[in-house]
Short mmCIF file of C-alpha atoms (C1' of nucleotides) in Angstrom, two decimals:
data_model
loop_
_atom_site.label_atom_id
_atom_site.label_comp_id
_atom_site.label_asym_id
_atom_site.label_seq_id
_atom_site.Cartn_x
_atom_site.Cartn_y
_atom_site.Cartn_z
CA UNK R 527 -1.97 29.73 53.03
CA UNK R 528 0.12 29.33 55.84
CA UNK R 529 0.21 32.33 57.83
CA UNK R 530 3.68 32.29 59.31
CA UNK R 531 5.80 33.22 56.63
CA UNK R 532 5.49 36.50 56.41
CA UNK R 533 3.36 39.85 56.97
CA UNK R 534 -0.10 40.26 57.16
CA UNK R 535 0.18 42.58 54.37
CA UNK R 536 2.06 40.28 52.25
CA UNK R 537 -0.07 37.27 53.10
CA UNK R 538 -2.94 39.58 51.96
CA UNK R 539 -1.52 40.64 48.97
CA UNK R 540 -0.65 36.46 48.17
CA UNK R 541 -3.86 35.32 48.83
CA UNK R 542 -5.77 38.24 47.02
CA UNK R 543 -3.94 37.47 44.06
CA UNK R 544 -5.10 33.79 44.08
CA UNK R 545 -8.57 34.73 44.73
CA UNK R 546 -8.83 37.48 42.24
CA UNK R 547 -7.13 35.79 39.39
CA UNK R 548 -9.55 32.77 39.96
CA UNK R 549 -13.18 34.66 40.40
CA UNK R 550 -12.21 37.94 39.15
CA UNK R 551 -12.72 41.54 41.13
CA UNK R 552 -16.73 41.76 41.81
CA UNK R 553 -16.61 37.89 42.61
CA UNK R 554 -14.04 37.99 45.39
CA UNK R 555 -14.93 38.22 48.42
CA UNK R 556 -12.55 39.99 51.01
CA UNK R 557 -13.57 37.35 53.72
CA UNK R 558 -12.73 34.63 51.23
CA UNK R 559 -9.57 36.15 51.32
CA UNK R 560 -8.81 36.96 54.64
CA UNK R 561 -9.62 33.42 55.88
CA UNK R 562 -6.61 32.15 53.36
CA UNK R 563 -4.50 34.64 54.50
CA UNK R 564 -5.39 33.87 58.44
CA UNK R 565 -6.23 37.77 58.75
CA UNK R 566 -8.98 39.64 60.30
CA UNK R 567 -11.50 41.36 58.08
CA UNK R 568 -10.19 44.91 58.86
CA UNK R 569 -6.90 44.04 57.92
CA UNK R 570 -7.86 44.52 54.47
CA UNK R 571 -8.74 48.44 55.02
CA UNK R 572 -6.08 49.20 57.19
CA UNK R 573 -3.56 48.68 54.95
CA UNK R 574 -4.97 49.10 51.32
CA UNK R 575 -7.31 51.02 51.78
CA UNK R 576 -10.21 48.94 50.87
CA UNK R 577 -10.89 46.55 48.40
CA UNK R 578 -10.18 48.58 45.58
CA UNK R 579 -6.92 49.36 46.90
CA UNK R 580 -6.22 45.81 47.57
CA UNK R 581 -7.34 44.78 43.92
CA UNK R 582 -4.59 48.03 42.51
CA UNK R 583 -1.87 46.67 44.85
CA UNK R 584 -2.08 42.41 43.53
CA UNK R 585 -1.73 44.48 39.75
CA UNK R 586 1.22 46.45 40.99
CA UNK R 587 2.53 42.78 42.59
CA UNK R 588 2.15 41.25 39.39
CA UNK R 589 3.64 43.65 37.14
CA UNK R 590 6.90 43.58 38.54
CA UNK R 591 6.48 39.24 38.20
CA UNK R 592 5.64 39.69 34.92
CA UNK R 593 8.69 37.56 33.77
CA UNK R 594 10.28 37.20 30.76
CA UNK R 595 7.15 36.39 28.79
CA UNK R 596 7.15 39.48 26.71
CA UNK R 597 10.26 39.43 25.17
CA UNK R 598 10.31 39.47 21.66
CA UNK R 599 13.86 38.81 22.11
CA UNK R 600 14.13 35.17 23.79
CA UNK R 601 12.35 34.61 20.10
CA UNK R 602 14.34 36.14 17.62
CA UNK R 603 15.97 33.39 16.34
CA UNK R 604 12.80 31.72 16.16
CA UNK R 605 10.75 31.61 12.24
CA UNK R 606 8.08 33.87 12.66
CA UNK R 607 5.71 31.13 12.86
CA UNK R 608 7.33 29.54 15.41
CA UNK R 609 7.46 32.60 17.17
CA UNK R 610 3.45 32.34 17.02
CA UNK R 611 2.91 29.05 17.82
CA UNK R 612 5.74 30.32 21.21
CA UNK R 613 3.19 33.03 21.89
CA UNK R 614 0.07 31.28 21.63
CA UNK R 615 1.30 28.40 24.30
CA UNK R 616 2.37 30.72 26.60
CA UNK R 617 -0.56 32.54 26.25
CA UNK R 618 -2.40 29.88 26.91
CA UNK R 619 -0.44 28.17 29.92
CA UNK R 620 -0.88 31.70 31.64
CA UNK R 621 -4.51 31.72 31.72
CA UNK R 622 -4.54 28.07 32.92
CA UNK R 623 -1.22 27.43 35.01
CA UNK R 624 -1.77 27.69 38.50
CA UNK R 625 0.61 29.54 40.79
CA UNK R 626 1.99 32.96 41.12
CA UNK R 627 3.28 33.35 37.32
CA UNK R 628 -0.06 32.81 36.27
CA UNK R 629 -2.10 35.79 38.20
CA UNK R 630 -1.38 37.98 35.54
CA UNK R 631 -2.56 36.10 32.42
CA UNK R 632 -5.57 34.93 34.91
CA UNK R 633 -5.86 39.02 35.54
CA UNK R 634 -5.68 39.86 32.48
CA UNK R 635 -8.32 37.44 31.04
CA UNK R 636 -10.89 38.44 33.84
CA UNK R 637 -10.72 42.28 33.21
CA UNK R 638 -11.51 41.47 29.66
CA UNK R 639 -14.56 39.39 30.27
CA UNK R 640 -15.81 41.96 33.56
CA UNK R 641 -13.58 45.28 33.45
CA UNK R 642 -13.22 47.27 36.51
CA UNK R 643 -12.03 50.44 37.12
CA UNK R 644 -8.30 49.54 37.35
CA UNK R 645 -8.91 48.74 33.44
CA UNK R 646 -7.21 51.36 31.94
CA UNK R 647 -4.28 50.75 34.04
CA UNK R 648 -4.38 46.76 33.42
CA UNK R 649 -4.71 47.38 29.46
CA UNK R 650 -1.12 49.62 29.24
CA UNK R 651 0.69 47.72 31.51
CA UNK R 652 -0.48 44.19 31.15
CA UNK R 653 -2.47 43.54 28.17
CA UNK R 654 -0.64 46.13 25.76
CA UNK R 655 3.04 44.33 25.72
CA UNK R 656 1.34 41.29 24.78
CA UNK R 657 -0.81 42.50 22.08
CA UNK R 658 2.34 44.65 20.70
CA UNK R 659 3.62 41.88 20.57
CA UNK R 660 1.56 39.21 19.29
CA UNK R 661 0.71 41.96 16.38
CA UNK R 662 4.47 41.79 15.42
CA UNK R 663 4.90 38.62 15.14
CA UNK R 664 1.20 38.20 12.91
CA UNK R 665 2.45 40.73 11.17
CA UNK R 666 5.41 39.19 10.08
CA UNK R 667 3.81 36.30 9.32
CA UNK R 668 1.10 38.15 7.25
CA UNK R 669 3.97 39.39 5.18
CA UNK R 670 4.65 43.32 4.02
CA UNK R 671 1.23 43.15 2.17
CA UNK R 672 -1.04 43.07 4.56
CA UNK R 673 -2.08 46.82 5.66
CA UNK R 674 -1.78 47.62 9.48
CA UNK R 675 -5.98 47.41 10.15
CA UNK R 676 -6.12 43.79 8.90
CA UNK R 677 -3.12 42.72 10.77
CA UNK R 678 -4.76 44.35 14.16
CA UNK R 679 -7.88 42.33 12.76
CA UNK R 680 -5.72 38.77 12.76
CA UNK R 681 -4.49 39.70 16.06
CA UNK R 682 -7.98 39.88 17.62
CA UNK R 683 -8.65 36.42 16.08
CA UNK R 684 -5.45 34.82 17.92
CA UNK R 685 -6.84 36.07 20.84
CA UNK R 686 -10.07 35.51 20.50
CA UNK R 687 -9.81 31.64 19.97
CA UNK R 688 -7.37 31.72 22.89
CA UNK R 689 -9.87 33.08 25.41
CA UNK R 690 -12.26 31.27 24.55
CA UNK R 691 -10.89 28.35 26.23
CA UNK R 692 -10.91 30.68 29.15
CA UNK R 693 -14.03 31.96 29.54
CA UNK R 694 -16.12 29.25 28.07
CA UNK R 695 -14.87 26.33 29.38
CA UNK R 696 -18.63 24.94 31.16
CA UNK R 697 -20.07 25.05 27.06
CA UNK R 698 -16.73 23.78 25.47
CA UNK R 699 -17.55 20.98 27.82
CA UNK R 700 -20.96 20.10 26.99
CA UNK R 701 -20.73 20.90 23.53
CA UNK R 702 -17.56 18.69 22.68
CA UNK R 703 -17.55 16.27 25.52
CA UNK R 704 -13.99 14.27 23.73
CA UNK R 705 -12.51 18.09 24.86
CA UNK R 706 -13.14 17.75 28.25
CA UNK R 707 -11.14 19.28 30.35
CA UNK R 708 -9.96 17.16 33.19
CA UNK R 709 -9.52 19.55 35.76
CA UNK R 710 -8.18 17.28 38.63
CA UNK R 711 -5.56 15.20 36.34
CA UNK R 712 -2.90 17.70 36.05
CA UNK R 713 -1.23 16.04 33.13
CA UNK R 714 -4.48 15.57 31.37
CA UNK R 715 -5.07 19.24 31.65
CA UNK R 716 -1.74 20.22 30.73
CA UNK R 717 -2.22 17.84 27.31
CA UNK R 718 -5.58 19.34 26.54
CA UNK R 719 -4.22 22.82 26.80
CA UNK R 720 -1.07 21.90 24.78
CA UNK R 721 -3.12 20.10 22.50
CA UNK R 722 -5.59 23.52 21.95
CA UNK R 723 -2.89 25.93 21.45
CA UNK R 724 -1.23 23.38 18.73
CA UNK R 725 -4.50 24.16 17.29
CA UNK R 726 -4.66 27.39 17.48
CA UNK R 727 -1.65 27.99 16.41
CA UNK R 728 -1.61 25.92 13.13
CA UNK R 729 -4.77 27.51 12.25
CA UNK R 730 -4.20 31.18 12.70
CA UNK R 731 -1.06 30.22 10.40
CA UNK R 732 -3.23 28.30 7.48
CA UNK R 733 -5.50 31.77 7.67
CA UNK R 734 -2.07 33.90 7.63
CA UNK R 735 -0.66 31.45 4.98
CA UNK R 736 -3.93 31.94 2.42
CA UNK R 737 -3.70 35.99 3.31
CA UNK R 738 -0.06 36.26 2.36
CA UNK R 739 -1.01 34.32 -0.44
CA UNK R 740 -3.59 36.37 -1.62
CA UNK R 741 -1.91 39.94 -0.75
CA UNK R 742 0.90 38.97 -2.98
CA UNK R 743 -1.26 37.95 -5.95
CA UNK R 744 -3.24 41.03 -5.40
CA UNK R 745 -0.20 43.34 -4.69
CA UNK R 746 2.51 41.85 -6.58
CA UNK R 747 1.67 42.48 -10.20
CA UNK R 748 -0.46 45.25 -9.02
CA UNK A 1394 -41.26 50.79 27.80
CA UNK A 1395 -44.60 51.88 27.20
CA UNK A 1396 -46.86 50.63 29.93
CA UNK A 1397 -49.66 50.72 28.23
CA UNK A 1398 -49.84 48.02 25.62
CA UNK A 1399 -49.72 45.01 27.48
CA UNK A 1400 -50.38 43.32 30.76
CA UNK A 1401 -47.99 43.19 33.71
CA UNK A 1402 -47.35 39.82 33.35
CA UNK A 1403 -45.73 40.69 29.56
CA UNK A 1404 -44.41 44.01 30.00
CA UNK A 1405 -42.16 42.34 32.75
CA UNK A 1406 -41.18 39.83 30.71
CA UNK A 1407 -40.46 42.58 27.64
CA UNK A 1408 -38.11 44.58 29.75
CA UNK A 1409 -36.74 41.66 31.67
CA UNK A 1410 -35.53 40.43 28.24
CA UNK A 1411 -33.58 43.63 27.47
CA UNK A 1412 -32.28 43.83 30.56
CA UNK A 1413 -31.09 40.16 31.14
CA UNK A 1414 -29.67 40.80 27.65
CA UNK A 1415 -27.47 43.79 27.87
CA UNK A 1416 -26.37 43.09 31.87
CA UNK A 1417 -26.55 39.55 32.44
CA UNK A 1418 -28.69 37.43 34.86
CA UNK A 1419 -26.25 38.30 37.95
CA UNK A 1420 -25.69 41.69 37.05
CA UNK A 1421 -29.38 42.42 36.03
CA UNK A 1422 -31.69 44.38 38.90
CA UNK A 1423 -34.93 43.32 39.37
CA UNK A 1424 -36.11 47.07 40.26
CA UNK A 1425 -34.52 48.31 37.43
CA UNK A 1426 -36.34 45.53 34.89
CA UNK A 1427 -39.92 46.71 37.37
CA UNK A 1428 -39.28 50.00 36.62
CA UNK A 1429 -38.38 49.87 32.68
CA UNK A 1430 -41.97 47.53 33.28
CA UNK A 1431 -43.78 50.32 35.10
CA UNK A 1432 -44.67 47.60 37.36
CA UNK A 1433 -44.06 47.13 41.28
CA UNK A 1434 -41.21 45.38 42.53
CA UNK A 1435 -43.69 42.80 44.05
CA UNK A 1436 -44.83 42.16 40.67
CA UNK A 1437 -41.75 39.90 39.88
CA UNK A 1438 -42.25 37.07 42.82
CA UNK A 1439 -46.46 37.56 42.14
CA UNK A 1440 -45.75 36.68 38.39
CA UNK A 1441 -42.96 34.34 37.77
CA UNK A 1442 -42.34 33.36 41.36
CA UNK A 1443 -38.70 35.63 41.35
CA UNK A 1444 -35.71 36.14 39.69
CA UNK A 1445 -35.22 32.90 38.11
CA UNK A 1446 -38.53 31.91 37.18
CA UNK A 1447 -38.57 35.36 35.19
CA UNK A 1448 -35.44 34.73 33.70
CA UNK A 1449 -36.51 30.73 32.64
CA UNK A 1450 -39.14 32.56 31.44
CA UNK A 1451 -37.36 35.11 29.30
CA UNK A 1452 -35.09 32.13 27.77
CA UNK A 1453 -38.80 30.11 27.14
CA UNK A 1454 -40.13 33.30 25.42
CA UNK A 1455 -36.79 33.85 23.32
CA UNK A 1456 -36.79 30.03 22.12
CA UNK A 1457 -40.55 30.61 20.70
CA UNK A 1458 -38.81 33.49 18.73
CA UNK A 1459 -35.92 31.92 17.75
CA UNK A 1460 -36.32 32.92 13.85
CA UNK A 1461 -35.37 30.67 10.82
CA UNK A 1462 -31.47 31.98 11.82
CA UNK A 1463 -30.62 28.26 12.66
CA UNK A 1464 -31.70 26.70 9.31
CA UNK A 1465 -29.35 24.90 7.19
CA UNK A 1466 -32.12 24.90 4.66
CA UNK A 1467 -32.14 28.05 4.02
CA UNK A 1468 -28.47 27.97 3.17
CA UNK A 1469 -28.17 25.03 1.34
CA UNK A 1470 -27.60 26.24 -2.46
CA UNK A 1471 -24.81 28.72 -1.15
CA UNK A 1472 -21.32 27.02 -1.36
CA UNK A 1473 -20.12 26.17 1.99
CA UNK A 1474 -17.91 28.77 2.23
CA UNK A 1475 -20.66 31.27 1.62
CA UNK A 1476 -22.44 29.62 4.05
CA UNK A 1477 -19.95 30.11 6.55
CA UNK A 1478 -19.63 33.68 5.56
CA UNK A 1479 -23.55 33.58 6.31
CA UNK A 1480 -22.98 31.92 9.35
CA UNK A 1481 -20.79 34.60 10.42
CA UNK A 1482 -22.53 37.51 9.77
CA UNK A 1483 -25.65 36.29 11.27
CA UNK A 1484 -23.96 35.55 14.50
CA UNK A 1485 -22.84 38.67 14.95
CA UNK A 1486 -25.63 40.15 14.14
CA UNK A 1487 -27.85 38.38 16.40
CA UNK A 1488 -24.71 39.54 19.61
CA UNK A 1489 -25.08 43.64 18.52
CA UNK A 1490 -28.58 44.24 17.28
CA UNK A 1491 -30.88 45.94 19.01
CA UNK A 1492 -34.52 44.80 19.61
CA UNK A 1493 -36.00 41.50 20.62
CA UNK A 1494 -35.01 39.04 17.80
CA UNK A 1495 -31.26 39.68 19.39
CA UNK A 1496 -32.02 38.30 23.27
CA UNK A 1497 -31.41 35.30 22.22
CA UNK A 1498 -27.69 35.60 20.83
CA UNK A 1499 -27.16 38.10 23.35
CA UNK A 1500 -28.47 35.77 26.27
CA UNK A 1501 -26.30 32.72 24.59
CA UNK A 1502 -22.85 35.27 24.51
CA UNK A 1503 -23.93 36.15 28.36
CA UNK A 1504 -24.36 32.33 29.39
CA UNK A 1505 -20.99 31.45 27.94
CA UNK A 1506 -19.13 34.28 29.46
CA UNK A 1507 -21.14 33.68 32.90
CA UNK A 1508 -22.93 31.23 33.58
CA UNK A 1509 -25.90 30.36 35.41
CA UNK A 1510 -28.30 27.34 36.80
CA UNK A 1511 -30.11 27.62 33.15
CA UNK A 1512 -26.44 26.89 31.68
CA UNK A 1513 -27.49 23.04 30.43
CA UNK A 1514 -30.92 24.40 29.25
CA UNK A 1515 -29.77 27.44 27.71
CA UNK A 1516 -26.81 25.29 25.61
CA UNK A 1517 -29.18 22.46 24.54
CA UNK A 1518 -31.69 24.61 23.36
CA UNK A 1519 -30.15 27.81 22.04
CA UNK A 1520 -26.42 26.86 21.77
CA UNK A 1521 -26.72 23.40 20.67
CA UNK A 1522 -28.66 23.84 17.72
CA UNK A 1523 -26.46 26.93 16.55
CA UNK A 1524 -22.83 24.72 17.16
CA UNK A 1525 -24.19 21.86 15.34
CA UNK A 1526 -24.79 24.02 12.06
CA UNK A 1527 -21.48 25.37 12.39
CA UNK A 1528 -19.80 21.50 12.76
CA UNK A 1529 -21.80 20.78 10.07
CA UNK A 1530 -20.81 24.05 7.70
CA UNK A 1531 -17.35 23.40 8.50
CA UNK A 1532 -16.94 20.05 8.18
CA UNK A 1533 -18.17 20.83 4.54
CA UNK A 1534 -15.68 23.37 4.33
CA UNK A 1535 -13.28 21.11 5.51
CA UNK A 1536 -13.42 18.24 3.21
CA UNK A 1537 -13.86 14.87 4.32
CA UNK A 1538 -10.01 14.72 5.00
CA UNK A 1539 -10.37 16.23 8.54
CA UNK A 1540 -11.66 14.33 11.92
CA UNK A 1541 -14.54 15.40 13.60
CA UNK A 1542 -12.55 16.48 16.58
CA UNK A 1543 -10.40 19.07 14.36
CA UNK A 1544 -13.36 19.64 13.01
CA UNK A 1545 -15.06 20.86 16.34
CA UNK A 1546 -11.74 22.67 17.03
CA UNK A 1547 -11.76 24.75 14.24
CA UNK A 1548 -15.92 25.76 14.86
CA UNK A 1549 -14.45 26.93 18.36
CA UNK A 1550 -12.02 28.75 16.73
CA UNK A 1551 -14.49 30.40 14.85
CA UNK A 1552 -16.72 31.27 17.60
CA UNK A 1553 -13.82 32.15 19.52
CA UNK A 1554 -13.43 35.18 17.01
CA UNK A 1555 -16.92 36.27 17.28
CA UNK A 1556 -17.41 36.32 20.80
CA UNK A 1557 -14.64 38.31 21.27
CA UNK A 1558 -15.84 41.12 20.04
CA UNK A 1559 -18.97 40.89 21.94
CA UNK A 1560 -17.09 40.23 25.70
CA UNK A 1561 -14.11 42.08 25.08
CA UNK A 1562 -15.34 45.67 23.82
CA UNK A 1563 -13.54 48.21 26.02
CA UNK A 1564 -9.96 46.54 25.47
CA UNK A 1565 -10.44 46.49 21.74
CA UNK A 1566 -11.32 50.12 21.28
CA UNK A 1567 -8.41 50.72 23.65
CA UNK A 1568 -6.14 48.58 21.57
CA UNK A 1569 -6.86 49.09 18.30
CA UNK A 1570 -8.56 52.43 18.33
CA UNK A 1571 -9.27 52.70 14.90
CA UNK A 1572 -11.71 49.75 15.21
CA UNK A 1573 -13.55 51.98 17.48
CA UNK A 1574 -17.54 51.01 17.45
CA UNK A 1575 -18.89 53.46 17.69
CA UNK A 1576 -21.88 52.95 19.71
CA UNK A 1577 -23.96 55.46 18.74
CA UNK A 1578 -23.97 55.90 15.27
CA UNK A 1579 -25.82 53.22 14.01
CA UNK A 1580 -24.79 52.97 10.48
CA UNK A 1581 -21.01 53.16 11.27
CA UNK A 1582 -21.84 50.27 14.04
CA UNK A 1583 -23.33 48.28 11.53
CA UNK A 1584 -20.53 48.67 9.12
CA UNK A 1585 -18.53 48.26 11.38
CA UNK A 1586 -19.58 44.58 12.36
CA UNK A 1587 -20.28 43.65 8.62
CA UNK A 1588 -16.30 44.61 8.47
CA UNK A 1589 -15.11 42.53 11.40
CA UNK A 1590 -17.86 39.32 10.58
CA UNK A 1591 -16.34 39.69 6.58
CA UNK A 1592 -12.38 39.09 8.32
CA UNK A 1593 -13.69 36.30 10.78
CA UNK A 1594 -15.16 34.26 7.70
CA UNK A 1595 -12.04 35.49 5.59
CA UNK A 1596 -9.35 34.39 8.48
CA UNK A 1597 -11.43 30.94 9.50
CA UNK A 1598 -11.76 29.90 5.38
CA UNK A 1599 -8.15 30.26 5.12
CA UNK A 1600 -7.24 28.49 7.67
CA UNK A 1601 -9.95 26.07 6.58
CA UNK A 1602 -8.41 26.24 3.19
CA UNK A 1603 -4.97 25.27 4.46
CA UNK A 1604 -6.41 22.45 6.42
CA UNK A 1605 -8.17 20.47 3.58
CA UNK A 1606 -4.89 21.04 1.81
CA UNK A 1607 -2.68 19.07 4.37
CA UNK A 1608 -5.36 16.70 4.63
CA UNK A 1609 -5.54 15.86 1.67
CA UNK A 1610 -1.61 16.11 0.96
CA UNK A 1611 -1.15 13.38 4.35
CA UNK A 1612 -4.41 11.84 3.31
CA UNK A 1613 -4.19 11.34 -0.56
CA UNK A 1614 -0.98 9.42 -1.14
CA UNK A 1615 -1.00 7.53 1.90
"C1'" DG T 1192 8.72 50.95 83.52
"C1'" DG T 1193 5.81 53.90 81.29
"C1'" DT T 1194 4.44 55.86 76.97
"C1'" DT T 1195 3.49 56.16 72.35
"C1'" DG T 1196 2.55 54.53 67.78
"C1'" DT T 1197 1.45 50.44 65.13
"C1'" DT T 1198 -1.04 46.38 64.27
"C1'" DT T 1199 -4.75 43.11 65.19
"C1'" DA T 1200 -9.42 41.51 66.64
"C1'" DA T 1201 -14.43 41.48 67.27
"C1'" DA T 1202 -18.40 43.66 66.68
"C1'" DA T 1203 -21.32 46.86 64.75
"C1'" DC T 1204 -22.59 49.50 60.76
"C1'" DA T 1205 -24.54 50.87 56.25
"C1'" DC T 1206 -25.77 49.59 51.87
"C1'" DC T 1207 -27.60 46.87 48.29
"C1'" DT T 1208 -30.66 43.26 46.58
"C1'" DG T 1209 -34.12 39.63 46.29
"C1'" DT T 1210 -38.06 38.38 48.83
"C1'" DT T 1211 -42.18 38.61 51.64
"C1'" DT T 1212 -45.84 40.77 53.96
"C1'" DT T 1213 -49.81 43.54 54.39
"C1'" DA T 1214 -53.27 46.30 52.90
"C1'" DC T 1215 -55.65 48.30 49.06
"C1'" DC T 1216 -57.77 48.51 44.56
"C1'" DT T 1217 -60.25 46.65 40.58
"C1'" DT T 1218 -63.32 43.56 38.50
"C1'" DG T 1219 -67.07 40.56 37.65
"C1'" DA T 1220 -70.57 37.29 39.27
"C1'" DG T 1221 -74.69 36.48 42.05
"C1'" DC W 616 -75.22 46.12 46.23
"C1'" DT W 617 -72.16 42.43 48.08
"C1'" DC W 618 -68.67 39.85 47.99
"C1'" DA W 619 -64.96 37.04 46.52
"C1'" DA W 620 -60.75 36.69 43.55
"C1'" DG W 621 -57.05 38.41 41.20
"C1'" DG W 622 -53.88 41.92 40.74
"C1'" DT W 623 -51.17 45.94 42.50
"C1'" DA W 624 -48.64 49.05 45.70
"C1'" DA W 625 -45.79 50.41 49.60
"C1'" DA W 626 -43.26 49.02 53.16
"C1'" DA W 627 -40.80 45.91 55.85
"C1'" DC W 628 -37.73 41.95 55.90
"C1'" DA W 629 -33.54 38.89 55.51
"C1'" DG W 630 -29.17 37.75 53.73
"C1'" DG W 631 -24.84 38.99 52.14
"C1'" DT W 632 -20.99 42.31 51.48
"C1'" DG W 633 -17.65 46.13 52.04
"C1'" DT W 634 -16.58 49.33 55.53
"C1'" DT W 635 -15.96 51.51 60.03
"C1'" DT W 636 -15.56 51.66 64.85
"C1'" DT W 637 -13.77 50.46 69.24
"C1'" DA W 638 -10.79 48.39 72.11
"C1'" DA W 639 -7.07 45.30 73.01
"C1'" DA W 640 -2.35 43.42 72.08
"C1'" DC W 641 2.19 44.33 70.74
"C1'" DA W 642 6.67 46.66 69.87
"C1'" DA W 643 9.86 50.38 70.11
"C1'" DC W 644 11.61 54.12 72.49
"C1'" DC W 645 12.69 57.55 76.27
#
DNA sequence: GGTTGTTTAAAACACCTGTTTTACCTTGAG
DNA sequence: CTCAAGGTAAAACAGGTGTTTTAAACAACC
């Protein structure tokens, strides 16, 4: 980081929210950090308190850049299912962009796998406008005749197939070498990932499809 | 642990199991698996030589016991959509029992999510087998319509579901509250798994469904 | 210009964790 | 009984990590 732009506390607070959003809270190290952000060791203490306080302050940063991601709105005049397939790319490009816009998906994806103590706080602010969200859209999808619980339930499964790619990227690899994921072509990357949530996407749909399907044959004549 | 029915040697590697299990191999404390052991700390670098060598030997011990779970055989007059439903529910299972036939799903969910240097063991001999029964169950499911890469897509998608639920805990029950699991009460645990395995295999065969449709709609005519 | 409060820097500190050492105990053979 | 070998126990050790201390540099103000 170059070390001339701005504060110390600012520099800190940029290169925390690199290093965090790549190796999570325990896996930082506040060296690590301080060496990106040219700062001395203390420097982290002295003006957050600690790591802890460092870790609160990056979430606090990226809430206010949370950008328009969560905006139901930028989508209305999408088809519901486009609206999905909307949600599930940019879920997916925020776990996997690099860059500022992306510490929050990054974030948000760590917490889940290894939660800290700034969970509560990360699941209302962060993780809850996206899952109101996606469970809107599913749930217009799913159609009137699917009951709340099972909607929640389709939900989960979006998100589950999403983080996967996330968290399990060293099996994915060895398991299905064609999916590789070329980590130094940026293109490549960016094709793979576009590629997955096209997948995702179209199948979460197809399972959406068949439940509509079947809710209105069991509901209809009912 | 009782200390009294075994050696040393195999209490350490009982309690190591359990403990590697439920925390990981990084977040796992060699004093606490000694003391669960009643053995001396000492015991761990006299035995296996240290941390790793217990923990290659935990993964050796949990292949010997790996159970008929990874048997096609055993499946093979079921439909394939029953046997994905069997599939399922015995993953799941195997991530939220308790007692030692569950190390090894548990161990597999904690390489994935973090992995260590017995990742490319741990995935050829525990993982491997598992994913290629689920290509294989879904490509049946499938039809022959569908690629092999879609193919391998959609069995991600499916574990994607599953291991969600194992990783992801805490934000679920803060989410969706009434999916609570409630970690005590073993029946309503159980129940509540059988619930949440029943909508994976439900969600994946209609997408599934969907998919050998299109296939064979693009496929067919063409 | 001196003083005061803020920020930075280097070193030391305290804690945790895996490992090693050292001595002791137990056991079984000769 | 003696002694050698394998196992066990307590303590010390070494490396890494977050934190604190101490002093120096800097800036703003009277």
């Amino acid at each position: 980081m170059a070390p001339s732009i701005t504060t110390t506390h600012d520099r800190l607070l940029e290169a925390a929210g690199e290093v965090f959003a790549d190796a999570g809270f325990r896996e930082a190290r506040i060296r690590d950090i301080c060496a990106r952000a040219g700062a001395n060791i203390a420097a982290v203490n002295y003006h957050f308190g600690g790591k802890e306080g460092l870790y609160r302050a990056v979430l606090e940063h990226a809430e206010c850049h949370a950008g328009g991601a969560v905006a139901l709105d930028a989508m209305a005049r999408l088809d519901p299912e486009d609206q999905l397939r909307a949600f599930v790319r940019g879920f997916m490009a925020r776990m996997f962009e690099q860059g500022k816009p992306a510490w929050q998906g990054k974030l948000m994806v760590r917490e889940m796998a290894d939660p800290t103590e700034a969970l509560d706080r990360v699941v209302e602010r962060i993780i809850r406008p996206h899952w109101e969200l996606l469970v809107e859209i599913v749930a217009r999808v799913a159609g009137p005749g699917v009951d709340r619980e099972s909607v929640e339930l389709c939900a989960a499964s979006v998100i589950g197939q999403c983080v996967l790619y996330r968290n399990c990227g060293p099996i994915i690899d060895r398991l299905s070498p064609g999916h590789r994921q070329a980590r130094n072509d940026r293109e490549a990357a960016q094709a793979t990932i576009e590629r997955t949530a096209r997948h995702i996407a179209d199948f979460s749909l197809g399972a959406l499809a068949a439940m509509r399907a079947r809710a209105r044959a069991d509901g209809g004549p009912a």
